[in-house]
PDB file of C-alpha atoms and ligand atoms in Angstrom:
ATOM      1  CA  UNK A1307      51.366-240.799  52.454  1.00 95.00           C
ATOM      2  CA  UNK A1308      48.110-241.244  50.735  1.00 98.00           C
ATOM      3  CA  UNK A1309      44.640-239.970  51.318  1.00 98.00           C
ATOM      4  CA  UNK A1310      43.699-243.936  52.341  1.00 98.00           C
ATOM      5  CA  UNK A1311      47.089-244.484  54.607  1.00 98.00           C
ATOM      6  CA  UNK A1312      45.741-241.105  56.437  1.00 98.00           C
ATOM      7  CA  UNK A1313      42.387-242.208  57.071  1.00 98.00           C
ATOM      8  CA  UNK A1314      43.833-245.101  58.106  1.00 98.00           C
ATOM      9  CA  UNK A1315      46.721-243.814  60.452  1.00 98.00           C
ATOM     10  CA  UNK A1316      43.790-241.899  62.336  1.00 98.00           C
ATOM     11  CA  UNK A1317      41.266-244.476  62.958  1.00 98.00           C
ATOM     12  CA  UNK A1318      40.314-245.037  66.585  1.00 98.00           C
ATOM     13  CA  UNK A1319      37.302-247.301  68.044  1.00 98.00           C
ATOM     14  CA  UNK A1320      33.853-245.038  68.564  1.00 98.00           C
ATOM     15  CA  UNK A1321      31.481-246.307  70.661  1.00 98.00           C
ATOM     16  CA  UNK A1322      29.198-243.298  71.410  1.00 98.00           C
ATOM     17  CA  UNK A1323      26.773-242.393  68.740  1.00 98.00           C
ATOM     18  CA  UNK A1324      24.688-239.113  68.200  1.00 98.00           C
ATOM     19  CA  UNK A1325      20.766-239.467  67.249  1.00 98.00           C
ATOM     20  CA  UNK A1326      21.168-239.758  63.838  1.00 98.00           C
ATOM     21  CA  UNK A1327      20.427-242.192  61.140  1.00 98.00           C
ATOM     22  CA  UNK A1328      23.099-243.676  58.691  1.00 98.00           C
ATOM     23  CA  UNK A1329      20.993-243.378  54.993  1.00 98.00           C
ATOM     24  CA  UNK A1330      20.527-247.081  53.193  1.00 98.00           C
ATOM     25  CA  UNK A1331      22.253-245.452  50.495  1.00 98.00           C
ATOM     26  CA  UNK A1332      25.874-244.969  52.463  1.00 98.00           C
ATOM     27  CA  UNK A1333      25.250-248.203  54.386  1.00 98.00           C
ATOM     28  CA  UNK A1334      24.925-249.943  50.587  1.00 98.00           C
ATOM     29  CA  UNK A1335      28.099-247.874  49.777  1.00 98.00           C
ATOM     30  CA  UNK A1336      29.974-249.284  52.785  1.00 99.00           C
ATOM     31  CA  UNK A1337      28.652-253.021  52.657  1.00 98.00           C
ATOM     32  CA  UNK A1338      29.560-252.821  48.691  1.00 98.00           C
ATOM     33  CA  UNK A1339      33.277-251.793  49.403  1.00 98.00           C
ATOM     34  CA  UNK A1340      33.343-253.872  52.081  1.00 98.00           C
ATOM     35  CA  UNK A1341      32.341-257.014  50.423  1.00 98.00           C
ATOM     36  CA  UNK A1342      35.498-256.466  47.835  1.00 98.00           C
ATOM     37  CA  UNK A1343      37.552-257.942  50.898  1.00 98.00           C
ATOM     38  CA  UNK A1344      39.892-260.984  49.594  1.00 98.00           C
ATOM     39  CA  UNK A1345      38.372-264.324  50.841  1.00 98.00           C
ATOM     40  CA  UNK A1346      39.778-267.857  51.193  1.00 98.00           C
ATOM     41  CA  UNK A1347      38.808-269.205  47.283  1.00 98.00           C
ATOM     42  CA  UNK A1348      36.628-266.305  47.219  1.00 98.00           C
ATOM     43  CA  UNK A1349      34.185-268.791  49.341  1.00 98.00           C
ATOM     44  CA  UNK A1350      32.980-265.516  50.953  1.00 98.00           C
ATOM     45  CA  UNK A1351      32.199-267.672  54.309  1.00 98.00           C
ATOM     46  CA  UNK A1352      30.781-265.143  56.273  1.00 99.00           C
ATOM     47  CA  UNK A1353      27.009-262.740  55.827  1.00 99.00           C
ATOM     48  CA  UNK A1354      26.049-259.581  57.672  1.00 99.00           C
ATOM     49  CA  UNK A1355      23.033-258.627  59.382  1.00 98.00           C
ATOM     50  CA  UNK A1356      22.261-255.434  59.896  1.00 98.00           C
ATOM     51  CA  UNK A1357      19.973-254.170  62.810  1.00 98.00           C
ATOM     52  CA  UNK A1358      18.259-251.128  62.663  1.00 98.00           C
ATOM     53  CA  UNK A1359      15.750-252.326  64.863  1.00 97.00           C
ATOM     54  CA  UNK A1360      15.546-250.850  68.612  1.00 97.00           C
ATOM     55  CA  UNK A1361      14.001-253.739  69.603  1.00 98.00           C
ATOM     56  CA  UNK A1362      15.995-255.720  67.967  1.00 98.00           C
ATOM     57  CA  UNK A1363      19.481-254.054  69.582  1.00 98.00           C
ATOM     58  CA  UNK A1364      17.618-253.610  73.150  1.00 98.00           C
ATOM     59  CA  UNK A1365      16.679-257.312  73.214  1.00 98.00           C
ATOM     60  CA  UNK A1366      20.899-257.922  72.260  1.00 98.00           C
ATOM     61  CA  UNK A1367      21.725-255.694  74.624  1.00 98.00           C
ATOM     62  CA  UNK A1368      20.088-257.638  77.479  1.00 98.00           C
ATOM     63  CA  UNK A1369      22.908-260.685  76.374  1.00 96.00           C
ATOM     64  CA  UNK A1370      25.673-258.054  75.682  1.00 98.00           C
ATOM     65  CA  UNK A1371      25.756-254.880  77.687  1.00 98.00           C
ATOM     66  CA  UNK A1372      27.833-252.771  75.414  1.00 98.00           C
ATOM     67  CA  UNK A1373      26.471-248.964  75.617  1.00 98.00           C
ATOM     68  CA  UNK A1374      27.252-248.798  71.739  1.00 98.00           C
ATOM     69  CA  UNK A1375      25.263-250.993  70.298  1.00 98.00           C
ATOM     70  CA  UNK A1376      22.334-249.262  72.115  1.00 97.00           C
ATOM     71  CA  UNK A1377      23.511-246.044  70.603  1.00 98.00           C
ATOM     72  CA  UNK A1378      24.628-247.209  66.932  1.00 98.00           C
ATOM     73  CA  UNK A1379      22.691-246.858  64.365  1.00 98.00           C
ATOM     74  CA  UNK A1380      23.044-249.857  62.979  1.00 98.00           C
ATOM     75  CA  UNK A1381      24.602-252.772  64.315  1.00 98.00           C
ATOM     76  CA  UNK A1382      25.775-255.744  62.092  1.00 99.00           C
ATOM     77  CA  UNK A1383      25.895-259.002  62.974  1.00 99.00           C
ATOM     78  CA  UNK A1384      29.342-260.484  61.317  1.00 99.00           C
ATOM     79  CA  UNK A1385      28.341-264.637  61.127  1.00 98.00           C
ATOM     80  CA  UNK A1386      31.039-267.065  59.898  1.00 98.00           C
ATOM     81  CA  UNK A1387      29.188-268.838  57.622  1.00 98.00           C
ATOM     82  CA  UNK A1388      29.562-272.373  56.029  1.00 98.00           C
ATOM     83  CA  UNK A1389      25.876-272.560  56.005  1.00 98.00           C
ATOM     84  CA  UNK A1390      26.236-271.251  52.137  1.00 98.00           C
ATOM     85  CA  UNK A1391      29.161-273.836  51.544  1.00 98.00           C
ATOM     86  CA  UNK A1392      26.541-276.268  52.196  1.00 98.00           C
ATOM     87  CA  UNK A1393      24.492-275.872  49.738  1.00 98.00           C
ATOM     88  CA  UNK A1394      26.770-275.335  47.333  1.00 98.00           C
ATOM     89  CA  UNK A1395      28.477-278.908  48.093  1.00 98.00           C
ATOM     90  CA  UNK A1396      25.079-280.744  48.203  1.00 98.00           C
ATOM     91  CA  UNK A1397      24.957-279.878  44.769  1.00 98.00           C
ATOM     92  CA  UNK A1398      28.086-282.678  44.001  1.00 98.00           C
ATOM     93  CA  UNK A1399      28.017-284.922  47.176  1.00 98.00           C
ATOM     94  CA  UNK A1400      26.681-286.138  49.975  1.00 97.00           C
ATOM     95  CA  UNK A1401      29.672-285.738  52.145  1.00 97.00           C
ATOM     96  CA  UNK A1402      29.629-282.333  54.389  1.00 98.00           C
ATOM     97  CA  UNK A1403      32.901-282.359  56.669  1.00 97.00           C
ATOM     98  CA  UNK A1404      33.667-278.458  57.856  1.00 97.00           C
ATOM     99  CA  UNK A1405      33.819-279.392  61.265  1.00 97.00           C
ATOM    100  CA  UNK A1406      37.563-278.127  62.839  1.00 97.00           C
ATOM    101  CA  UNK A1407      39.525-275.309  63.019  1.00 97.00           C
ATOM    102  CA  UNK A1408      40.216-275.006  59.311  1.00 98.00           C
ATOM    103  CA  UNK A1409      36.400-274.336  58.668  1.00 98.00           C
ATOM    104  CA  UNK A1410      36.737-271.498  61.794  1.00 98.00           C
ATOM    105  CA  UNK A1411      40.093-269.951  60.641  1.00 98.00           C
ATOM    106  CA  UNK A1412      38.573-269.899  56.838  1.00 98.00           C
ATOM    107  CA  UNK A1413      35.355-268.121  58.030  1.00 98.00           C
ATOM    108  CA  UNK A1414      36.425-265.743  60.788  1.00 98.00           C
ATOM    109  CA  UNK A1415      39.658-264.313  58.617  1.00 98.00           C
ATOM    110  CA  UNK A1416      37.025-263.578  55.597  1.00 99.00           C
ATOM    111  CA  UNK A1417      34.922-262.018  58.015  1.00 99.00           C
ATOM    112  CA  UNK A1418      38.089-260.223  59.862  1.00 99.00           C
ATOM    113  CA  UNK A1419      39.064-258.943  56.357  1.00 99.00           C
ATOM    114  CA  UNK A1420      35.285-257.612  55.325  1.00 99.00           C
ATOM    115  CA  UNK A1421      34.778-256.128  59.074  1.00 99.00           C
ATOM    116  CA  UNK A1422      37.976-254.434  58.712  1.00 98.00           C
ATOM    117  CA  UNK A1423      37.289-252.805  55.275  1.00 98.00           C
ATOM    118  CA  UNK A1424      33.573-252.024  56.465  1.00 99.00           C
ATOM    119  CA  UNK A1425      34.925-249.994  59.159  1.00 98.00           C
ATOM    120  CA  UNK A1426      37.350-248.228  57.158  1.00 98.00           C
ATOM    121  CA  UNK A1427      34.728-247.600  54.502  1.00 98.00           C
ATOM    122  CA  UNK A1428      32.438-246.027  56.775  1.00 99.00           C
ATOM    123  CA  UNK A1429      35.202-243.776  58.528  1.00 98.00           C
ATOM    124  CA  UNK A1430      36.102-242.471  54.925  1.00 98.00           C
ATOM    125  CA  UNK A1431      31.903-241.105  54.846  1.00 98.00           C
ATOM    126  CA  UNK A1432      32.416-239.433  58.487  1.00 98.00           C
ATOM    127  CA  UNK A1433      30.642-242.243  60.101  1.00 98.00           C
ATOM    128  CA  UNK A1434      32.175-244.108  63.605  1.00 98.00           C
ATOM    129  CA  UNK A1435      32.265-247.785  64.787  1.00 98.00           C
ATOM    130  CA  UNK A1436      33.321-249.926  66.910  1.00 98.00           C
ATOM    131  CA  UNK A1437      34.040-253.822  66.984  1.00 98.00           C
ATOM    132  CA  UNK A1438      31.858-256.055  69.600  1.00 98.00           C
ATOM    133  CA  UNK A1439      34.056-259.175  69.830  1.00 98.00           C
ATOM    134  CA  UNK A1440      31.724-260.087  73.047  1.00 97.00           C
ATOM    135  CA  UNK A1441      28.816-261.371  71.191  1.00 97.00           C
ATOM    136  CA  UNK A1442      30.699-264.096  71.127  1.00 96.00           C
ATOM    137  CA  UNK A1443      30.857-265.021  75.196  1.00 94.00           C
ATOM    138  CA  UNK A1444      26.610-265.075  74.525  1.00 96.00           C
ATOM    139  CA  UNK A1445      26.602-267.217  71.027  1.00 96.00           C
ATOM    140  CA  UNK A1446      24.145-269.678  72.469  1.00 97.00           C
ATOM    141  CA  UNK A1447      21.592-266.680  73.244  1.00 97.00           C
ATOM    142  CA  UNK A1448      22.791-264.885  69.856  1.00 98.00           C
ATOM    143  CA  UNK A1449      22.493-267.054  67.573  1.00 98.00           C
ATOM    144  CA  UNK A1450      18.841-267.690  68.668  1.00 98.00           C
ATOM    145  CA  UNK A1451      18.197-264.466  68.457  1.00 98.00           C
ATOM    146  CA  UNK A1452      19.216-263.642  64.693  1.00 98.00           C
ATOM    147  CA  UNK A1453      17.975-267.561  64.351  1.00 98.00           C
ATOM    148  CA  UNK A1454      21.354-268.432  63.269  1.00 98.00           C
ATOM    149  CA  UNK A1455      21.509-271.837  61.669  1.00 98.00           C
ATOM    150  CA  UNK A1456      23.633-274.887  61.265  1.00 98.00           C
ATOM    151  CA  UNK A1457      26.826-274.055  60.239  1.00 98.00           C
ATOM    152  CA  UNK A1458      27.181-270.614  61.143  1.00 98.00           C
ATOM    153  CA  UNK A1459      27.986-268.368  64.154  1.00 98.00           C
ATOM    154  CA  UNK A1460      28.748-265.159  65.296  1.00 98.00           C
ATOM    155  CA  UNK A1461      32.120-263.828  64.997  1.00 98.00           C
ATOM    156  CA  UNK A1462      31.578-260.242  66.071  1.00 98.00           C
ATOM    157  CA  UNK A1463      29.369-256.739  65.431  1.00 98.00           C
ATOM    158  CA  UNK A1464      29.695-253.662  64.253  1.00 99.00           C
ATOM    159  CA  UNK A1465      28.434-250.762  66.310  1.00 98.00           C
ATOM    160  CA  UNK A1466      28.085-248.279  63.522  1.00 98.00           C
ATOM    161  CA  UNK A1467      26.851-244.369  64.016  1.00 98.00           C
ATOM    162  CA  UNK A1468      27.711-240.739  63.444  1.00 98.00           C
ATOM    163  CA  UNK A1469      30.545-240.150  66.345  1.00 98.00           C
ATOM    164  CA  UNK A1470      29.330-238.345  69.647  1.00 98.00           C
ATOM    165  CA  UNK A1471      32.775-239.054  70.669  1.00 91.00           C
ATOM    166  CA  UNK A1472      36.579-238.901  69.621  1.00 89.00           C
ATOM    167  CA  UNK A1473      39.610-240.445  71.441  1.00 92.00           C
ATOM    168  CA  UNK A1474      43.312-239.880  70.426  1.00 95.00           C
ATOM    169  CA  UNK A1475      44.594-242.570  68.095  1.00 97.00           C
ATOM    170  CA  UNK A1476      45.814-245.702  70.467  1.00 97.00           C
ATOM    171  CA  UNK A1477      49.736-245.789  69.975  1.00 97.00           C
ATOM    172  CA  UNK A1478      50.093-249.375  68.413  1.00 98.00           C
ATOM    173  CA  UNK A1479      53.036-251.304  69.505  1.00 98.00           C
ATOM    174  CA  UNK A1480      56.906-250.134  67.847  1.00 98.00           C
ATOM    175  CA  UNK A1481      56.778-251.847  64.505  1.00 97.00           C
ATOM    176  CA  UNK A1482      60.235-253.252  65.670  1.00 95.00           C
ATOM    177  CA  UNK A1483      58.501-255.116  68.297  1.00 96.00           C
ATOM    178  CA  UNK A1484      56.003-256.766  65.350  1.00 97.00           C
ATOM    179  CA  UNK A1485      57.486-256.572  62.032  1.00 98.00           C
ATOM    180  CA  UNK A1486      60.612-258.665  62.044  1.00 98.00           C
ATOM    181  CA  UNK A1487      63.249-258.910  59.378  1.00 98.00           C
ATOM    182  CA  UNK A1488      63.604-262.626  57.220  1.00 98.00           C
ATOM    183  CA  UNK A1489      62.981-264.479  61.359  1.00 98.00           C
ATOM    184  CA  UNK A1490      61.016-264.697  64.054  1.00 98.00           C
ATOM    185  CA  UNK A1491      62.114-262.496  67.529  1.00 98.00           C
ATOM    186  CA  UNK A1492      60.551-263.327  70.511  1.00 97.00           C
ATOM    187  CA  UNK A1493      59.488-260.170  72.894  1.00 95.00           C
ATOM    188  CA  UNK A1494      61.599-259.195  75.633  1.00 96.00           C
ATOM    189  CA  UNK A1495      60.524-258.349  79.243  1.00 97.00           C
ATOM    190  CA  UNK A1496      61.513-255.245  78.720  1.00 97.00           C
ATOM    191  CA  UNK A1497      60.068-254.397  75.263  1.00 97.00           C
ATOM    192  CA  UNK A1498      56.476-255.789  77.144  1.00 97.00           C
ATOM    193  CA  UNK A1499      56.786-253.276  80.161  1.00 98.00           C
ATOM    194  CA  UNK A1500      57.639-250.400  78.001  1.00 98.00           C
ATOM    195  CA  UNK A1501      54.474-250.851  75.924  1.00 98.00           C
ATOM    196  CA  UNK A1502      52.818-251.398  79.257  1.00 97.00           C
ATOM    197  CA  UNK A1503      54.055-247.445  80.088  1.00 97.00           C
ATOM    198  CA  UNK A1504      53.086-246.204  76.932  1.00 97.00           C
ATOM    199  CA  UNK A1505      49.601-247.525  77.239  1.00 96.00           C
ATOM    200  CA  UNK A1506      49.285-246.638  80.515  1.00 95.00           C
ATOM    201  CA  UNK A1507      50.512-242.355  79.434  1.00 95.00           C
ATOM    202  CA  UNK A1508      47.775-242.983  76.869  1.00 95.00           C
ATOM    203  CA  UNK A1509      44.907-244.457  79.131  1.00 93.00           C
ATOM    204  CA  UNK A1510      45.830-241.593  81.659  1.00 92.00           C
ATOM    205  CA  UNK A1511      43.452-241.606  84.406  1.00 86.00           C
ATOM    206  CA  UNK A1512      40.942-244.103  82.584  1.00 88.00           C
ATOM    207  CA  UNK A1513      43.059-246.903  83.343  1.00 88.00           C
ATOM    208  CA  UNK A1514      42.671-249.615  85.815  1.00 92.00           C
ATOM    209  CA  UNK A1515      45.452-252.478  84.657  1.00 95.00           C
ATOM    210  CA  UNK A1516      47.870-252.418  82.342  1.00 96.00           C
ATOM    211  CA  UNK A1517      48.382-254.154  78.940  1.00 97.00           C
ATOM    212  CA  UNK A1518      50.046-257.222  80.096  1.00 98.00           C
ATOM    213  CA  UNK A1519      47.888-257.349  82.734  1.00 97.00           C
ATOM    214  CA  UNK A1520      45.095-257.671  80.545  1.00 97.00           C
ATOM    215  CA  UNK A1521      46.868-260.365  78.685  1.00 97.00           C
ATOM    216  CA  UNK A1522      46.719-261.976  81.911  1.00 98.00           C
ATOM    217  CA  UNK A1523      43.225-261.867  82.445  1.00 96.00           C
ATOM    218  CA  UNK A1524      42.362-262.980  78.675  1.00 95.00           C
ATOM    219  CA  UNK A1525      44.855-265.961  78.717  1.00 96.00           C
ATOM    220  CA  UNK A1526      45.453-266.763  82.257  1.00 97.00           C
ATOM    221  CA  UNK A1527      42.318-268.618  82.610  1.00 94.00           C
ATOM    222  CA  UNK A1528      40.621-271.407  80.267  1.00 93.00           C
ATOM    223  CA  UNK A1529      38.441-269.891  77.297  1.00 89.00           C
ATOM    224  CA  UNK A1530      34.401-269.884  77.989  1.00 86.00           C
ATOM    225  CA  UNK A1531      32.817-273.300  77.493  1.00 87.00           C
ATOM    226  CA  UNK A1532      30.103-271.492  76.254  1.00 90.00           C
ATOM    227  CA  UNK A1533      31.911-270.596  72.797  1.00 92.00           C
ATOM    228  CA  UNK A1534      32.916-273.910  71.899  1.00 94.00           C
ATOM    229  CA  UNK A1535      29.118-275.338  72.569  1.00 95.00           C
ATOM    230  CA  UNK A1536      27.782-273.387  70.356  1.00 96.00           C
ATOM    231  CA  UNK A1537      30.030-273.927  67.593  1.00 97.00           C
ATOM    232  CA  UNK A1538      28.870-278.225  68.564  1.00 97.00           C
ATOM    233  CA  UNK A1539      25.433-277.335  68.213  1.00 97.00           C
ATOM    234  CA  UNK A1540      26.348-275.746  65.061  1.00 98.00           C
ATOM    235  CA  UNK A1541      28.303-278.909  63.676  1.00 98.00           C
ATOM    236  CA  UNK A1542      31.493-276.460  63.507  1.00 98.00           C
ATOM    237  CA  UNK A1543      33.222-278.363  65.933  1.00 97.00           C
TER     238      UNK A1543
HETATM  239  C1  FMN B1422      37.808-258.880  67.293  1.00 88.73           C
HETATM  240  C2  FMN B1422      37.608-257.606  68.087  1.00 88.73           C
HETATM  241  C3  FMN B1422      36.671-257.574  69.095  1.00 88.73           C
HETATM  242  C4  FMN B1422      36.455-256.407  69.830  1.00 88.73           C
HETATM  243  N1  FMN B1422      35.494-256.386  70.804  1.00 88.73           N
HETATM  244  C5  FMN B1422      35.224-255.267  71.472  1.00 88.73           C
HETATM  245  C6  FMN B1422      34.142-255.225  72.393  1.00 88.73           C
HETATM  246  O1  FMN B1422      33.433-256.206  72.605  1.00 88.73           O
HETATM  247  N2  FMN B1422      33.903-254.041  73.043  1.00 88.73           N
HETATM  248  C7  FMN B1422      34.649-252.924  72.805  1.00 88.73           C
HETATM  249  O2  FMN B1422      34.364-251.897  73.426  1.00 88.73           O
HETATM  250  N3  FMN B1422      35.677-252.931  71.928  1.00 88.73           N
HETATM  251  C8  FMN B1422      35.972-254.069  71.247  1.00 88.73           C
HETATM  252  N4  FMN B1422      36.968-254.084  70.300  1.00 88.73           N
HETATM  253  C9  FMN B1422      37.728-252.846  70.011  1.00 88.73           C
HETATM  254  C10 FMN B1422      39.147-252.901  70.576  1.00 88.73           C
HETATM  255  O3  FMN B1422      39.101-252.776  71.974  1.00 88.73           O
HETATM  256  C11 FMN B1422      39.953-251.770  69.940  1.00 88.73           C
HETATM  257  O4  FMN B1422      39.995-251.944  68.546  1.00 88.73           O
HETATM  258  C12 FMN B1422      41.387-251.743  70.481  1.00 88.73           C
HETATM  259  O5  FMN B1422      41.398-251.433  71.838  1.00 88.73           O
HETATM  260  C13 FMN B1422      42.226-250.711  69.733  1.00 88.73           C
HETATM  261  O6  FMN B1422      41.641-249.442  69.891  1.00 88.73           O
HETATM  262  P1  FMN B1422      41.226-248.553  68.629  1.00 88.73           P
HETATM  263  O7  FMN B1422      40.331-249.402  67.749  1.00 88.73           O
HETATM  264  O8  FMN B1422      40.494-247.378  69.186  1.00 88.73           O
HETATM  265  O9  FMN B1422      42.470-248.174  67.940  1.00 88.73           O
HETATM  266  C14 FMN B1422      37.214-255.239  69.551  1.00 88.73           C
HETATM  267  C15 FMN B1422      38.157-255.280  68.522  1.00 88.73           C
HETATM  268  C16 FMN B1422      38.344-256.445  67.795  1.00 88.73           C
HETATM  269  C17 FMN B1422      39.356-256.457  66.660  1.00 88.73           C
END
């Protein structure tokens, strides 16, 4: 065990935040460590943008009614972004062709990877975040309000704050059931339905449906037109 695998072995999502600013000099800290992240051909496809801004986080609020992002902070805006990539091709051709799923996968994973260290850094200061993957259900109205252009859209925020709030660490899945030795092993039934219980002990009174039954809801139904427009107005797709 190391002082990092600790920190990291006790994270859990915050998303109540007391009154109290995060000082420019430990968000610099965090965004510095955080931009160290590996990226695909160290492209760096993604930018931040940080709201400090009441206004700013009210008027997202009205798209995204997450109680954290009304408490945090600061909130930043993760945006895959080819927009950059652009303008660094224009310099040798005409020809501009990141429309697809390679262009998304490149641009949310280096975003995924910075996110993932900016939380981390800013749990090692004391701070608390959490993840808002829902910005992305309002893109259209998102992206117009951060005036988002072509080429880029948002992946997810940060909610970032000094905690007002701890939960117990979420029990992951049994490594067994995700780390698999030299093949590939489907889940069993049974292996599902246990996690389900385990969740469930965790979530205690808190919880409504279970973990598969959540699974249902996300991929039981066809994913929100409203996601894929955007990335067509944004010649992403
Ligand atoms: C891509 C992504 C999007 C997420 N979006 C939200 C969100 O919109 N709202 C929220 O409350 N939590 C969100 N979360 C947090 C997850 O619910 C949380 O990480 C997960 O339940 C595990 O809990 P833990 O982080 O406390 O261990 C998101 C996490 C990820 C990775």
């Amino acid at each position: 065990m190391t002082e990092t695998t600790t920190l990291m072995k006790s994270h859990s999502s915050v998303r109540r935040f007391k009154e109290q600013e995060i000082p420019q000099a430990d968000l610099t800290e965090i965004l510095t460590a955080a931009q160290m992240a590996s990226s695909w051909k160290n492209f760096q496809s993604y930018s931040v943008i940080v709201v400090r801004s009441q206004e700013k986080k009210a008027a997202l609020y009205e798209f995204v009614p997450q109680e954290a992002i009304r408490q945090s902070a600061a909130f930043l805006l993760f945006v895959g972004d080819l927009n950059r990539a652009e303008k660094g091709a224009k310099i040798h051709t005409d020809s501009f062709q990141p429309q697809g799923v390679e262009g998304l996968l490149i641009s949310s994973v280096d975003a995924a990877l910075a996110a993932q260290n900016t939380l981390l850094a800013a749990e090692s200061m004391g701070y608390g975040g959490v993840i808002i993957g829902l910005v992305r259900y309002k893109s259209e109205e998102v992206s117009e309000l951060f005036k988002l252009p072509d080429y880029t859209y948002p992946v997810f925020g940060i909610a970032l704050g000094v905690p007002n709030q701890r939960h117990d660490v979420k029990p992951r899945l049994p490594l067994s059931q995700m780390v698999f030795d030299e093949e590939y092993q489907e889940q069993s039934v049974e292996a599902i339905e246990a996690y389900d219980r385990v969740q469930a002990e965790y979530a205690g009174a808190r919880a409504t449906t279970t973990w598969s039954q959540r699974l249902a809801e996300q991929f039981g139904q066809a994913e929100p037109s409203s996601t894929r427009r955007n990335l067509e107005q944004k010649k992403l797709l």
